PDB file of C-alpha atoms in Angstrom:
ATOM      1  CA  UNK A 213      45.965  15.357   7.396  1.00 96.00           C
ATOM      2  CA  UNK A 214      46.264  11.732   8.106  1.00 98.00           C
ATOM      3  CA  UNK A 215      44.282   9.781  10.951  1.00 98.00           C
ATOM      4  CA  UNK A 216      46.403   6.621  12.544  1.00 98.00           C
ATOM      5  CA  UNK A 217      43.735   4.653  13.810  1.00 98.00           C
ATOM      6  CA  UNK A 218      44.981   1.979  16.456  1.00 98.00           C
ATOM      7  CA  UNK A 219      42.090  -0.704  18.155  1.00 97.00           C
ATOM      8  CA  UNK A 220      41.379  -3.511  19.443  1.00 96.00           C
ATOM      9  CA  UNK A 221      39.665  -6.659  17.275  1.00 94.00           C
ATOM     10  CA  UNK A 222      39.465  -7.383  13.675  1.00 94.00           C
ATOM     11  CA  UNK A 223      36.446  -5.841  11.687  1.00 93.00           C
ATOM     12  CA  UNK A 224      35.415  -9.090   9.282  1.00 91.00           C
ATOM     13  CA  UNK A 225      33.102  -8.151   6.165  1.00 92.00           C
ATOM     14  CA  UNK A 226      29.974  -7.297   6.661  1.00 95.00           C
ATOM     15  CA  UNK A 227      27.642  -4.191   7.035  1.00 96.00           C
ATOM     16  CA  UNK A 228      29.971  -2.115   9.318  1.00 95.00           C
ATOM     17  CA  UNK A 229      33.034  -2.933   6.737  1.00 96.00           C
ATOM     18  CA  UNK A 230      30.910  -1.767   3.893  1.00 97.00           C
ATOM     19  CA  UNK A 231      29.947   1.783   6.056  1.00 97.00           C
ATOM     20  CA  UNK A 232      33.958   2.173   6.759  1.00 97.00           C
ATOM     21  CA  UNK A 233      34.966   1.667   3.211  1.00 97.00           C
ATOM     22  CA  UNK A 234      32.073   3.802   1.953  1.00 98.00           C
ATOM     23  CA  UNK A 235      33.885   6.855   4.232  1.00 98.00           C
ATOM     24  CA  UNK A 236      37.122   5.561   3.260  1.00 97.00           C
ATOM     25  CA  UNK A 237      36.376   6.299  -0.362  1.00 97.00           C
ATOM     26  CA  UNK A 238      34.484   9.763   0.289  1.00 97.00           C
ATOM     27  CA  UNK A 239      37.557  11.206   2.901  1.00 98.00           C
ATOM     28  CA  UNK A 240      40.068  13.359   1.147  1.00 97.00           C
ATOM     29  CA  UNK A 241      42.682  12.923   4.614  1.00 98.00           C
ATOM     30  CA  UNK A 242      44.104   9.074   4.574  1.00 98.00           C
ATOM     31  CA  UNK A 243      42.952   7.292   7.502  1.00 98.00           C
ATOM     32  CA  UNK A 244      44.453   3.773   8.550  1.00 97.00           C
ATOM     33  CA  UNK A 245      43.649   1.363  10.682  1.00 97.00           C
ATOM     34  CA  UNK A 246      45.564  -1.163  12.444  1.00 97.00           C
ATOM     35  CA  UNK A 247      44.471  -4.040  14.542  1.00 97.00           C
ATOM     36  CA  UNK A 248      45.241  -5.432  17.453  1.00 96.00           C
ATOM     37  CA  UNK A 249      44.430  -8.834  19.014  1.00 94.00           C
ATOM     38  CA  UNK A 250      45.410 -10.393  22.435  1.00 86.00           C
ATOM     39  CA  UNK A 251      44.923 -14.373  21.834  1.00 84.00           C
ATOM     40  CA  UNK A 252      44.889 -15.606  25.185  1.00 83.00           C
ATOM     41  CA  UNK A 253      41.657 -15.141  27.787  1.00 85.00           C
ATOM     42  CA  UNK A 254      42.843 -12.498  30.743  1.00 90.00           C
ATOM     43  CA  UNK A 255      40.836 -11.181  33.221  1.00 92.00           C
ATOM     44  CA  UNK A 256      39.602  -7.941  32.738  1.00 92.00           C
ATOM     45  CA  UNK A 257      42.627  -5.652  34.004  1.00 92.00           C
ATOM     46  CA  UNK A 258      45.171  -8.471  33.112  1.00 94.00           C
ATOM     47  CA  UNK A 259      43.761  -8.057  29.381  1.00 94.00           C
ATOM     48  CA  UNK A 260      43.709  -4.379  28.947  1.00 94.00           C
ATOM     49  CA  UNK A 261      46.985  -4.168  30.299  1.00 95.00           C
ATOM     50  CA  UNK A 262      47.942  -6.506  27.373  1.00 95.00           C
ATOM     51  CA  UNK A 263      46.114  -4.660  24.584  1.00 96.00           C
ATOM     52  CA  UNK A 264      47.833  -1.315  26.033  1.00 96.00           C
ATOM     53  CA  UNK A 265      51.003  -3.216  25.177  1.00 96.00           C
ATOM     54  CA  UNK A 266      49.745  -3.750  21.709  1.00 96.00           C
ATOM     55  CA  UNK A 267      48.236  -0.587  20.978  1.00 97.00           C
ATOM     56  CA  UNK A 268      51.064   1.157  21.783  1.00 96.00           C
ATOM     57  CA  UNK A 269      53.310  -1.078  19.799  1.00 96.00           C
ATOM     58  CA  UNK A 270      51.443   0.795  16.784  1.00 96.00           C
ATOM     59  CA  UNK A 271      51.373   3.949  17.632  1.00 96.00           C
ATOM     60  CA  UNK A 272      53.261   6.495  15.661  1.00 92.00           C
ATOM     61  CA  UNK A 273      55.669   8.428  17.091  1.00 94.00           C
ATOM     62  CA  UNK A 274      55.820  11.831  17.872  1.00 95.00           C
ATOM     63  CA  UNK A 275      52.428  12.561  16.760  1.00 98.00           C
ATOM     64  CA  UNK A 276      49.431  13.338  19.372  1.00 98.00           C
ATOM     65  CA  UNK A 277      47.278  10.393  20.791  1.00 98.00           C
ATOM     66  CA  UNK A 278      43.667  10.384  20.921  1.00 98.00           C
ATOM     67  CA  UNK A 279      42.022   7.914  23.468  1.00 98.00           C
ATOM     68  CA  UNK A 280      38.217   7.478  22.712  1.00 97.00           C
ATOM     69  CA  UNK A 281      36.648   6.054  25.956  1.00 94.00           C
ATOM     70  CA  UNK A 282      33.767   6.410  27.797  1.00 91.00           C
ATOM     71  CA  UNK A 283      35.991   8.475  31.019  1.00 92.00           C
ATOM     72  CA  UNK A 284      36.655  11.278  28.133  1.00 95.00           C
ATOM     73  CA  UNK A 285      35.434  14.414  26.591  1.00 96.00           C
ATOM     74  CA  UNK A 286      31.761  14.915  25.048  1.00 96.00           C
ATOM     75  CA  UNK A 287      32.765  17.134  22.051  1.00 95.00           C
ATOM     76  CA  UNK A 288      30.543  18.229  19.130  1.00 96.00           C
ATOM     77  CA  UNK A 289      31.016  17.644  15.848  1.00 97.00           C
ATOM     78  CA  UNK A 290      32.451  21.622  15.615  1.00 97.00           C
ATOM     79  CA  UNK A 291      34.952  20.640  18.457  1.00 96.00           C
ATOM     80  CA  UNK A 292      36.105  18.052  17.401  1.00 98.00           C
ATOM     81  CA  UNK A 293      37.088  19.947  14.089  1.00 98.00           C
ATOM     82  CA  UNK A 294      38.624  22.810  16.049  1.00 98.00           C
ATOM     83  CA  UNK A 295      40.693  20.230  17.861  1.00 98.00           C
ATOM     84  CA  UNK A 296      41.793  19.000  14.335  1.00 98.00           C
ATOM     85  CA  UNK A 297      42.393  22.169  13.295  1.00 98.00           C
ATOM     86  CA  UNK A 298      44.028  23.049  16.058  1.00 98.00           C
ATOM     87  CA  UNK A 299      46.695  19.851  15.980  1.00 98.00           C
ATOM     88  CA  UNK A 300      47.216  20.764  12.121  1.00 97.00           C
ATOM     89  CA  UNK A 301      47.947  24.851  12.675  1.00 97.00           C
ATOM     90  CA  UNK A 302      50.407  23.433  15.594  1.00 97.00           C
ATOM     91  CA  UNK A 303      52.631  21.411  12.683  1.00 97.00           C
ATOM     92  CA  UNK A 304      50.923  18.094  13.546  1.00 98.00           C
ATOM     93  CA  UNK A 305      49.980  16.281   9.871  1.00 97.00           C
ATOM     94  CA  UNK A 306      49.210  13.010  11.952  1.00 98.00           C
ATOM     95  CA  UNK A 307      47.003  11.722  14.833  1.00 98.00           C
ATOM     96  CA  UNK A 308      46.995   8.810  16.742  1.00 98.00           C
ATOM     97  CA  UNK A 309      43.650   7.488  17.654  1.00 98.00           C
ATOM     98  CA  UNK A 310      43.229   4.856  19.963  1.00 98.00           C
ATOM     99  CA  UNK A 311      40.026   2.151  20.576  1.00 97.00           C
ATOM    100  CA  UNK A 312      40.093  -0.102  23.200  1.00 94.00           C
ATOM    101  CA  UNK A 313      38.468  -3.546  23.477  1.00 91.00           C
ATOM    102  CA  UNK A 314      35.141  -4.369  25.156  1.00 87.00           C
ATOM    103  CA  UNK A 315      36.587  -3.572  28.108  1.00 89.00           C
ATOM    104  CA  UNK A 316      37.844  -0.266  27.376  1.00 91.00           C
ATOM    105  CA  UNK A 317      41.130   1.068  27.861  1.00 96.00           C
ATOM    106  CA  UNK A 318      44.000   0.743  30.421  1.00 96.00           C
ATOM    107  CA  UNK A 319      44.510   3.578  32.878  1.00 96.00           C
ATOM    108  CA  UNK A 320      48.280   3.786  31.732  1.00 96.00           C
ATOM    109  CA  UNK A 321      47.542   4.757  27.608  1.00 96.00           C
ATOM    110  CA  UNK A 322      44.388   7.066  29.128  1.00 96.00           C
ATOM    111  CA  UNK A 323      47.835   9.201  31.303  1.00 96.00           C
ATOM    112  CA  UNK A 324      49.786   8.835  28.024  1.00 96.00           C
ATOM    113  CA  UNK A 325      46.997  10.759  25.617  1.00 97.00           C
ATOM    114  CA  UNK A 326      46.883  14.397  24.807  1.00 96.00           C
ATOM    115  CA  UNK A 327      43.195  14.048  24.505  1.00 97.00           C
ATOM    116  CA  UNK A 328      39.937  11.576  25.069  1.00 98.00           C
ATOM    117  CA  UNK A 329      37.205  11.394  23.812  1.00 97.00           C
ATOM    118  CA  UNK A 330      33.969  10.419  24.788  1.00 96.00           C
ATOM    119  CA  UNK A 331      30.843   9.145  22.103  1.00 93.00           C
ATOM    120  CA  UNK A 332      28.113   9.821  25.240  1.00 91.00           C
ATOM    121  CA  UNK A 333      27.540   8.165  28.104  1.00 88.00           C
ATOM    122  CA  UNK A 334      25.908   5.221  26.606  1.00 89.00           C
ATOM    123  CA  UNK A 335      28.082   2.289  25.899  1.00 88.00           C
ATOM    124  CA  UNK A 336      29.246   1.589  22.007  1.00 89.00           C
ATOM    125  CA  UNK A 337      30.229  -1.894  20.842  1.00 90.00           C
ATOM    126  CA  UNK A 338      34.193  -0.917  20.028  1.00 87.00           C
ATOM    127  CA  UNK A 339      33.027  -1.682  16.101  1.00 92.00           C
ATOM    128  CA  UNK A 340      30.796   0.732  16.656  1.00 95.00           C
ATOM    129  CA  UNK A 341      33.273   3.200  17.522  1.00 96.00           C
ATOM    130  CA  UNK A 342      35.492   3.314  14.611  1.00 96.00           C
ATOM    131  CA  UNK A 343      32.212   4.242  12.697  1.00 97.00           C
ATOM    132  CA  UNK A 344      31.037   6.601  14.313  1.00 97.00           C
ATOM    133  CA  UNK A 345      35.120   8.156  14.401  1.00 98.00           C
ATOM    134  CA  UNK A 346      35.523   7.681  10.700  1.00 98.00           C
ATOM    135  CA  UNK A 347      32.472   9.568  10.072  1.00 98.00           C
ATOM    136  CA  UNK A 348      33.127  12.445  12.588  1.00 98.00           C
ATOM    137  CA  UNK A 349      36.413  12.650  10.763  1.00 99.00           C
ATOM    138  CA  UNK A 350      34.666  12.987   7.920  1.00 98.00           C
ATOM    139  CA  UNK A 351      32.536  15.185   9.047  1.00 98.00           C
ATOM    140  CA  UNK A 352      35.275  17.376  10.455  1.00 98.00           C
ATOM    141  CA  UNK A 353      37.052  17.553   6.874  1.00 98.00           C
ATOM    142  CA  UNK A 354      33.560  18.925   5.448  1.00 98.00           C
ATOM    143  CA  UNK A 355      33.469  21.497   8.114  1.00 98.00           C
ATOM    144  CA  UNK A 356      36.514  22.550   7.692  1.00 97.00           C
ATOM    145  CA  UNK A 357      36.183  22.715   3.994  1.00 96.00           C
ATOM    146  CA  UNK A 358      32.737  24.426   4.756  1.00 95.00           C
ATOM    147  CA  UNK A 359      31.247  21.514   2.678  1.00 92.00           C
ATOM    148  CA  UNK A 360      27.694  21.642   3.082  1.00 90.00           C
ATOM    149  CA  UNK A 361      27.546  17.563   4.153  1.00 88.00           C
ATOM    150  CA  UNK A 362      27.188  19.246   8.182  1.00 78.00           C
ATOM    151  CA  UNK A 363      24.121  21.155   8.183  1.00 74.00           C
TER     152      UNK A 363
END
């Protein structure tokens, strides 16, 4: 299975680089990241409007697309599996995930997903996020391999 991972923002070195290559090395699926950044200053709708436009300038084609924002879906760890399981047993080998920037995502890529996701109703720094989604896809390829890392 391979994980397209599409946000918003640059992750420099530092303690949340050394977590995501620490999964990176321990995940059997490939999972890439691209980034995305808008330059300029917008206002708030003005700039997620333009980081739609960019986001969706990476997105893969033809394979489902994952929004994880705050409007979605609380899933567990063990539905968020079945939902991966579920993509893959439907002929999907790909996902699209999408992260917005700190102020979320645009209404128009929310119509365009299959899916979103929510982390809880507290609010992540979008860093954050891609943690907490690398290791939930990690977690999800131990479940699946009944790997006793989920307990």
């Amino acid at each position: 299975m391979n994980f397209n991972i599409i946000a918003v923002g640059r992750m420099k070195s530092g303690p949340l680089k050394t977590i995501w290559d620490e999964y990176q090395k321990r995940l059997k699926w490939k999972v890439t990241i691209k980034e995305v950044v808008e330059k300029n200053n917008f206002d708030k709708n003005e700039m997620r409007k333009r980081e739609a436009t960019l986001l969706r300038a990476n997105i893969s084609q033809g394979f489902p697309l994952i929004a994880m924002d705050q409007r979605g879906k609380n899933f567990t760890s063990e539905n968020l599996s079945n939902c991966i399981d579920d993509f893959r047993t439907n002929g999907y080998n790909q996902l699209n995930f999408l992260i917005g920037g700190s102020d979320g995502l645009d209404e128009t890529i929310l119509q365009s997903c299959q899916l979103c996701i929510s982390m809880g109703l507290m609010t992540w720094p979008h860093m954050l996020v891609r943690i907490m989604l690398i290791e939930q896809i990690y977690r999800s390829q131990c479940i699946l391999n009944n790997h006793p890392y989920h307990k």
